[in-house]
Tab-separated table of C-alpha atoms and ligand atoms in Angstrom:
chain	number	residue	atom	x	y	z
A	6	MET	CA	-0.094	0.059	0.282
A	7	LEU	CA	3.131	2.292	1.181
A	8	ALA	CA	4.334	2.371	-2.774
A	9	ASP	CA	1.581	3.493	-4.010
A	10	CYS	CA	2.084	7.224	-2.357
A	11	GLU	CA	3.273	8.576	-5.588
A	12	ALA	CA	0.373	7.618	-6.720
A	13	GLN	CA	-1.988	8.954	-4.616
A	14	LEU	CA	-0.213	12.725	-5.518
A	15	SER	CA	-3.283	13.779	-7.789
A	16	GLU	CA	-3.956	16.964	-9.098
A	17	ARG	CA	-5.869	18.243	-5.827
A	18	THR	CA	-3.558	16.560	-3.119
A	19	LEU	CA	-0.555	18.389	-4.968
A	20	GLU	CA	-2.093	21.718	-4.789
A	21	ALA	CA	-2.642	21.097	-1.165
A	22	LEU	CA	0.559	20.611	-0.707
A	23	ILE	CA	2.078	23.854	-2.531
A	24	ALA	CA	-0.731	25.349	-0.673
A	25	LEU	CA	1.048	24.444	2.958
A	26	VAL	CA	4.634	24.887	1.501
A	27	ARG	CA	3.483	28.566	1.160
A	28	GLN	CA	1.760	29.021	4.492
A	29	TYR	CA	4.630	27.446	6.238
A	30	THR	CA	7.775	29.322	3.893
A	31	GLY	CA	6.601	31.303	1.859
A	32	ILE	CA	7.729	29.544	-0.811
A	33	ALA	CA	5.758	29.882	-4.330
A	34	MET	CA	5.886	26.337	-6.017
A	35	ASN	CA	3.811	24.831	-9.132
A	36	GLU	CA	2.832	21.916	-10.425
A	37	ARG	CA	6.265	21.467	-11.965
A	38	LYS	CA	7.493	21.011	-8.611
A	39	SER	CA	5.774	17.443	-8.309
A	40	VAL	CA	8.422	15.246	-8.655
A	41	LEU	CA	10.263	17.280	-6.935
A	42	LEU	CA	8.188	16.992	-3.827
A	43	GLN	CA	7.467	13.436	-4.128
A	44	GLY	CA	11.747	12.704	-4.254
A	45	ARG	CA	11.638	14.568	-0.665
A	46	LEU	CA	8.489	13.962	1.098
A	47	GLY	CA	7.799	10.240	-0.131
A	48	PRO	CA	10.492	8.667	2.326
A	49	ARG	CA	9.392	10.390	4.832
A	50	LEU	CA	5.788	9.192	4.720
A	51	ARG	CA	7.110	5.584	4.227
A	52	ALA	CA	9.247	6.161	7.523
A	53	LEU	CA	6.133	7.253	9.443
A	54	ALA	CA	4.338	4.498	7.493
A	55	ILE	CA	1.764	6.871	6.668
A	56	PRO	CA	-0.128	5.984	3.454
A	57	SER	CA	-1.425	8.927	1.830
A	58	TYR	CA	-0.300	12.740	1.665
A	59	GLU	CA	-3.659	13.673	3.115
A	60	GLN	CA	-2.866	12.411	6.454
A	61	TYR	CA	0.830	13.790	6.300
A	62	MET	CA	-0.430	16.984	5.569
A	63	ALA	CA	-2.636	16.275	8.201
A	64	LEU	CA	0.015	15.296	10.735
A	65	VAL	CA	1.949	18.862	9.639
A	66	ARG	CA	-1.319	21.113	10.105
A	67	ALA	CA	-1.388	19.480	13.994
A	68	GLY	CA	1.360	21.949	14.072
A	69	GLY	CA	3.678	19.386	16.137
A	70	ALA	CA	7.587	18.585	15.706
A	71	GLU	CA	6.468	17.338	11.958
A	72	VAL	CA	6.382	21.344	11.036
A	73	GLN	CA	10.092	21.522	11.257
A	74	VAL	CA	10.703	18.365	9.389
A	75	PHE	CA	8.229	19.721	6.745
A	76	ILE	CA	10.144	22.778	6.081
A	77	ASP	CA	14.071	21.247	6.317
A	78	MET	CA	12.362	18.939	3.696
A	79	VAL	CA	11.048	21.438	1.215
A	80	THR	CA	13.621	23.705	1.512
A	81	THR	CA	16.691	23.872	-0.944
A	82	ASN	CA	19.973	24.546	1.428
A	83	ASP	CA	23.054	25.143	-1.422
A	84	THR	CA	25.379	27.278	-0.887
A	85	LEU	CA	29.484	27.707	-1.377
A	86	PHE	CA	31.894	29.616	0.082
A	87	PHE	CA	32.493	33.066	-1.780
A	88	ARG	CA	29.734	32.082	-4.267
A	89	THR	CA	29.625	34.933	-7.141
A	90	PRO	CA	33.235	36.012	-7.194
A	91	ALA	CA	32.182	39.398	-8.090
A	92	VAL	CA	30.316	40.012	-4.602
A	93	TRP	CA	33.214	38.749	-2.527
A	94	ASP	CA	35.377	41.434	-4.543
A	95	TYR	CA	33.055	44.452	-3.980
A	96	ILE	CA	33.439	43.129	-0.111
A	97	GLU	CA	36.823	43.432	-0.655
A	98	ARG	CA	37.665	45.825	-2.746
A	99	ASP	CA	35.706	48.180	-1.663
A	100	PHE	CA	32.767	47.898	1.379
A	101	LEU	CA	35.633	47.173	3.761
A	102	PRO	CA	38.491	49.482	2.488
A	103	HIS	CA	35.511	52.095	2.611
A	104	TRP	CA	34.147	50.885	6.588
A	105	ASP	CA	35.288	53.359	9.275
A	106	ALA	CA	37.350	50.729	11.343
A	107	ALA	CA	36.477	52.428	14.560
A	108	ARG	CA	32.864	51.434	14.060
A	109	CYS	CA	31.414	47.707	14.761
A	110	LEU	CA	30.230	46.190	11.573
A	111	ARG	CA	27.072	44.249	11.643
A	112	ILE	CA	26.471	42.046	8.927
A	113	TRP	CA	23.388	39.761	8.434
A	114	SER	CA	23.658	36.597	6.053
A	115	ALA	CA	19.622	36.232	5.678
A	116	ALA	CA	19.278	32.586	4.467
A	117	ALA	CA	22.480	31.291	5.367
A	118	ALA	CA	21.237	27.847	4.550
A	119	THR	CA	24.786	25.640	5.674
A	120	GLY	CA	26.779	28.469	6.926
A	121	GLU	CA	29.726	28.912	4.062
A	122	GLU	CA	28.456	32.700	3.445
A	123	ALA	CA	28.571	33.686	6.896
A	124	TYR	CA	31.903	32.429	7.208
A	125	SER	CA	33.073	33.514	4.338
A	126	LEU	CA	32.224	37.081	5.345
A	127	ALA	CA	34.352	36.307	8.787
A	128	MET	CA	37.143	35.688	6.901
A	129	LEU	CA	37.265	38.788	4.718
A	130	CYS	CA	36.741	40.685	8.283
A	131	GLU	CA	39.609	39.131	9.943
A	132	GLN	CA	42.075	39.964	6.937
A	133	PHE	CA	40.013	43.537	7.638
A	134	LEU	CA	41.409	43.109	11.111
A	135	GLN	CA	44.733	42.547	10.476
A	136	ARG	CA	45.268	45.718	8.908
A	137	HIS	CA	43.130	47.607	11.405
A	138	PRO	CA	43.854	46.111	15.268
A	139	GLY	CA	40.525	46.951	17.414
A	140	PHE	CA	38.013	46.598	14.594
A	141	ARG	CA	34.969	44.848	15.804
A	142	TYR	CA	32.218	43.037	13.728
A	143	GLN	CA	29.487	41.036	14.052
A	144	ILE	CA	27.543	38.158	11.986
A	145	VAL	CA	24.180	37.015	12.614
A	146	GLY	CA	23.442	34.028	10.102
A	147	THR	CA	19.595	32.919	9.999
A	148	ASP	CA	17.465	30.403	7.777
A	149	ILE	CA	14.190	28.673	8.691
A	150	SER	CA	15.680	25.589	8.061
A	151	ALA	CA	16.647	23.542	11.588
A	152	THR	CA	19.233	20.969	9.565
A	153	ALA	CA	20.804	23.286	7.651
A	154	LEU	CA	21.567	25.727	10.895
A	155	GLU	CA	22.785	22.748	12.810
A	156	ALA	CA	25.153	21.964	9.925
A	157	ALA	CA	26.434	26.177	9.924
A	158	ARG	CA	26.737	25.613	13.728
A	159	ALA	CA	28.395	22.902	13.473
A	160	GLY	CA	31.174	24.468	10.427
A	161	GLN	CA	31.810	21.510	9.404
A	162	TYR	CA	31.943	20.766	5.241
A	163	GLU	CA	33.289	18.050	2.727
A	164	GLY	CA	32.767	17.994	-0.836
A	165	ARG	CA	31.903	19.882	-3.613
A	166	SER	CA	31.729	23.199	-0.915
A	167	VAL	CA	35.824	22.319	0.503
A	168	GLU	CA	36.632	21.207	-3.281
A	169	ARG	CA	35.442	25.011	-4.817
A	170	PHE	CA	36.695	26.605	-1.288
A	171	GLN	CA	40.359	25.159	-1.981
A	172	ALA	CA	40.115	25.815	-5.678
A	173	SER	CA	39.506	29.416	-5.462
A	174	HIS	CA	40.610	30.741	-1.942
A	175	PRO	CA	43.555	28.220	-0.898
A	176	GLN	CA	45.084	30.673	1.099
A	177	LEU	CA	41.905	31.573	3.226
A	178	LEU	CA	40.959	27.892	3.651
A	179	ALA	CA	44.501	26.892	5.212
A	180	ARG	CA	44.058	29.732	7.493
A	181	TYR	CA	40.985	29.749	8.909
A	182	CYS	CA	39.704	26.322	8.554
A	183	ARG	CA	41.620	22.971	10.065
A	184	ARG	CA	41.686	19.964	7.866
A	185	SER	CA	41.208	16.545	8.641
A	186	GLY	CA	41.091	14.007	5.596
A	187	THR	CA	38.730	15.171	3.027
A	188	ARG	CA	36.728	17.578	5.724
A	189	ILE	CA	37.145	21.071	6.998
A	190	THR	CA	36.059	22.788	10.177
A	191	VAL	CA	36.132	26.566	10.613
A	192	ASN	CA	38.371	27.741	13.331
A	193	PRO	CA	36.865	28.841	16.798
A	194	GLU	CA	38.409	32.581	16.029
A	195	LEU	CA	35.772	32.720	13.061
A	196	LYS	CA	32.749	31.014	15.090
A	197	GLN	CA	32.992	33.558	17.702
A	198	HIS	CA	32.083	36.292	15.560
A	199	VAL	CA	29.222	34.369	14.033
A	200	GLN	CA	25.657	33.374	15.337
A	201	PHE	CA	23.318	31.396	13.845
A	202	GLY	CA	19.506	31.690	14.998
A	203	SER	CA	15.877	30.777	13.246
A	204	HIS	CA	14.207	32.964	11.397
A	205	ASN	CA	11.550	32.887	8.376
A	206	LEU	CA	12.191	35.836	6.264
A	207	LEU	CA	8.382	36.785	6.167
A	208	ARG	CA	8.344	37.904	9.914
A	209	LYS	CA	10.032	40.611	11.690
A	210	LEU	CA	13.452	39.861	13.002
A	211	ASP	CA	13.749	40.698	16.400
A	212	ALA	CA	18.143	42.102	16.073
A	213	ALA	CA	19.570	45.490	16.019
A	214	PRO	CA	20.150	46.919	12.114
A	215	PHE	CA	22.550	45.428	10.249
A	216	ASP	CA	25.248	47.976	7.599
A	217	LEU	CA	25.355	44.720	5.693
A	218	VAL	CA	22.640	42.188	4.425
A	219	MET	CA	23.243	39.440	2.360
A	220	LEU	CA	19.727	38.504	0.624
A	221	ARG	CA	20.948	35.794	-1.950
A	222	ASN	CA	19.007	32.940	-4.134
A	223	VAL	CA	16.186	33.146	-1.807
A	224	LEU	CA	14.107	35.943	-3.204
A	225	ILE	CA	13.610	33.377	-6.691
A	226	TYR	CA	11.726	30.941	-4.428
A	227	PHE	CA	9.035	33.561	-3.389
A	228	ASP	CA	5.933	34.799	-6.078
A	229	GLU	CA	5.964	39.548	-5.699
A	230	THR	CA	4.006	39.085	-2.794
A	231	ASN	CA	6.062	37.337	-0.574
A	232	GLN	CA	9.234	39.381	-1.953
A	233	ARG	CA	7.652	42.511	-1.017
A	234	GLN	CA	7.223	41.261	2.645
A	235	VAL	CA	10.299	39.996	2.938
A	236	LEU	CA	12.088	43.246	1.483
A	237	GLU	CA	9.771	45.030	3.850
A	238	GLN	CA	11.520	43.256	6.964
A	239	VAL	CA	14.488	43.594	5.346
A	240	GLN	CA	14.503	47.492	4.906
A	241	ARG	CA	13.668	47.644	8.917
A	242	GLN	CA	17.120	45.905	9.813
A	243	MET	CA	19.039	47.923	7.503
A	244	ALA	CA	21.260	50.828	8.960
A	245	PRO	CA	21.103	54.341	7.242
A	246	GLY	CA	23.750	53.697	4.532
A	247	ALA	CA	23.754	49.913	4.636
A	248	ARG	CA	24.075	47.541	2.200
A	249	LEU	CA	21.741	45.122	-0.022
A	250	VAL	CA	23.077	42.237	-2.068
A	251	LEU	CA	21.142	39.916	-3.899
A	252	GLY	CA	22.048	37.083	-5.540
A	253	GLU	CA	22.549	36.631	-9.422
A	254	GLN	CA	19.323	35.936	-10.793
A	255	GLU	CA	17.836	37.986	-8.665
A	256	SER	CA	16.615	42.045	-8.781
A	257	ILE	CA	14.365	44.022	-6.860
A	258	THR	CA	14.026	46.824	-9.377
A	259	ARG	CA	10.870	46.055	-10.384
A	260	LEU	CA	9.471	46.175	-6.759
A	261	GLY	CA	9.957	49.245	-6.062
A	262	THR	CA	11.420	50.032	-3.207
A	263	ALA	CA	13.088	52.675	-1.415
A	264	LEU	CA	16.922	50.822	-2.299
A	265	GLN	CA	18.855	52.659	-4.412
A	266	TYR	CA	20.711	50.188	-6.994
A	267	GLN	CA	24.860	50.951	-6.691
A	268	GLN	CA	26.093	48.594	-9.033
A	269	ALA	CA	25.526	44.647	-10.182
A	270	HIS	CA	23.804	42.536	-7.109
A	271	ILE	CA	24.408	45.639	-4.544
A	272	TYR	CA	21.625	47.956	-3.678
A	273	HIS	CA	21.988	50.676	-0.105
A	274	ARG	CA	19.734	52.865	1.717
A	275	ASP	CA	20.240	56.326	2.005
A	276	ALA	CA	22.976	57.476	4.627
A	277	ALA	CA	20.749	60.178	6.051
B	385	SAM	C1	19.255	28.526	-1.812
B	385	SAM	S1	19.775	28.659	-0.113
B	385	SAM	C2	20.295	30.158	-0.251
B	385	SAM	C3	22.008	30.683	0.422
B	385	SAM	C4	22.852	31.272	0.615
B	385	SAM	N1	22.180	32.504	0.684
B	385	SAM	C5	23.341	31.475	-0.937
B	385	SAM	O1	23.013	32.539	-1.985
B	385	SAM	O2	24.580	30.616	-1.102
B	385	SAM	C6	18.270	29.123	-0.081
B	385	SAM	C7	17.665	29.449	1.516
B	385	SAM	O3	17.106	29.862	1.865
B	385	SAM	C8	16.513	29.311	3.136
B	385	SAM	N2	14.882	29.891	2.951
B	385	SAM	C9	13.578	29.732	2.234
B	385	SAM	N3	12.209	30.062	2.542
B	385	SAM	C10	12.858	30.953	3.799
B	385	SAM	C11	12.040	32.125	4.482
B	385	SAM	N4	11.096	31.678	4.445
B	385	SAM	N5	12.704	32.388	5.457
B	385	SAM	C12	14.154	32.035	5.717
B	385	SAM	N6	14.742	31.359	5.317
B	385	SAM	C13	14.346	30.808	3.755
B	385	SAM	C14	16.230	28.196	2.668
B	385	SAM	O4	16.057	27.155	4.352
B	385	SAM	C15	17.629	27.998	2.004
B	385	SAM	O5	18.540	27.532	3.007
């Protein structure tokens, strides 16, 4: 009977599943995601011996621990160290050199996934610190996925993430990570500056304003209504003059926000 789970994902059930994904994550899926949803949720139904998607959705709607498991399964947590080189060139060669080193720099890695972005930021801040003793910085990484955050806090990486990091920034890897076979672990000197926490971008974040916000490769998952809502929340968290960094496929120009376009992927809030 359980092997029939896939067959039971009728058009109506798929619609209900898509609505459930949107309710808990804000993510907009369409019917083309049917295979993806079945691939991710099917094994869970089998593990719980739940015979239908309708019953599984009832379990999620009941609001217990399964809600977080569901969120973890429907989110895509792909990321890399120093993803999109142009962005890192900007931070290293433009943003940091213009930063008043007497001020504490606050950075938000929003939709941090497994943490590589937050640690990449910490490495560049450490380099800046070497040239400006006394410089202080704080990095906050947030995500809606508990499993991604667990990996981020552990700061241990293997596979493609490490291979790409080794190829692009071998010196930073050697300087700020400990290697054990094929696995690397981020050093405590970086970890002490990086704090990870659970947060849904559609909601208000309870934190002091940030000077730099990384909001990359997450707006693409939302429809325009939710993109606007996320940006509203993000703008509230930006200090005057703060920079917002988006992913390569993302633009907010058509959403008509108060943020100014600066250069590819980068927007800023007025300084006043
Ligand atoms: C593709 S990853 C992007 C990771 C990183 N920002 C990057 O660009 O490499 C997208 C992340 O957005 C997170 N996400 C999806 N919906 C979210 C929401 N409503 N609130 C917070 N995070 C969300 C997912 O859990 C996932 O880790």
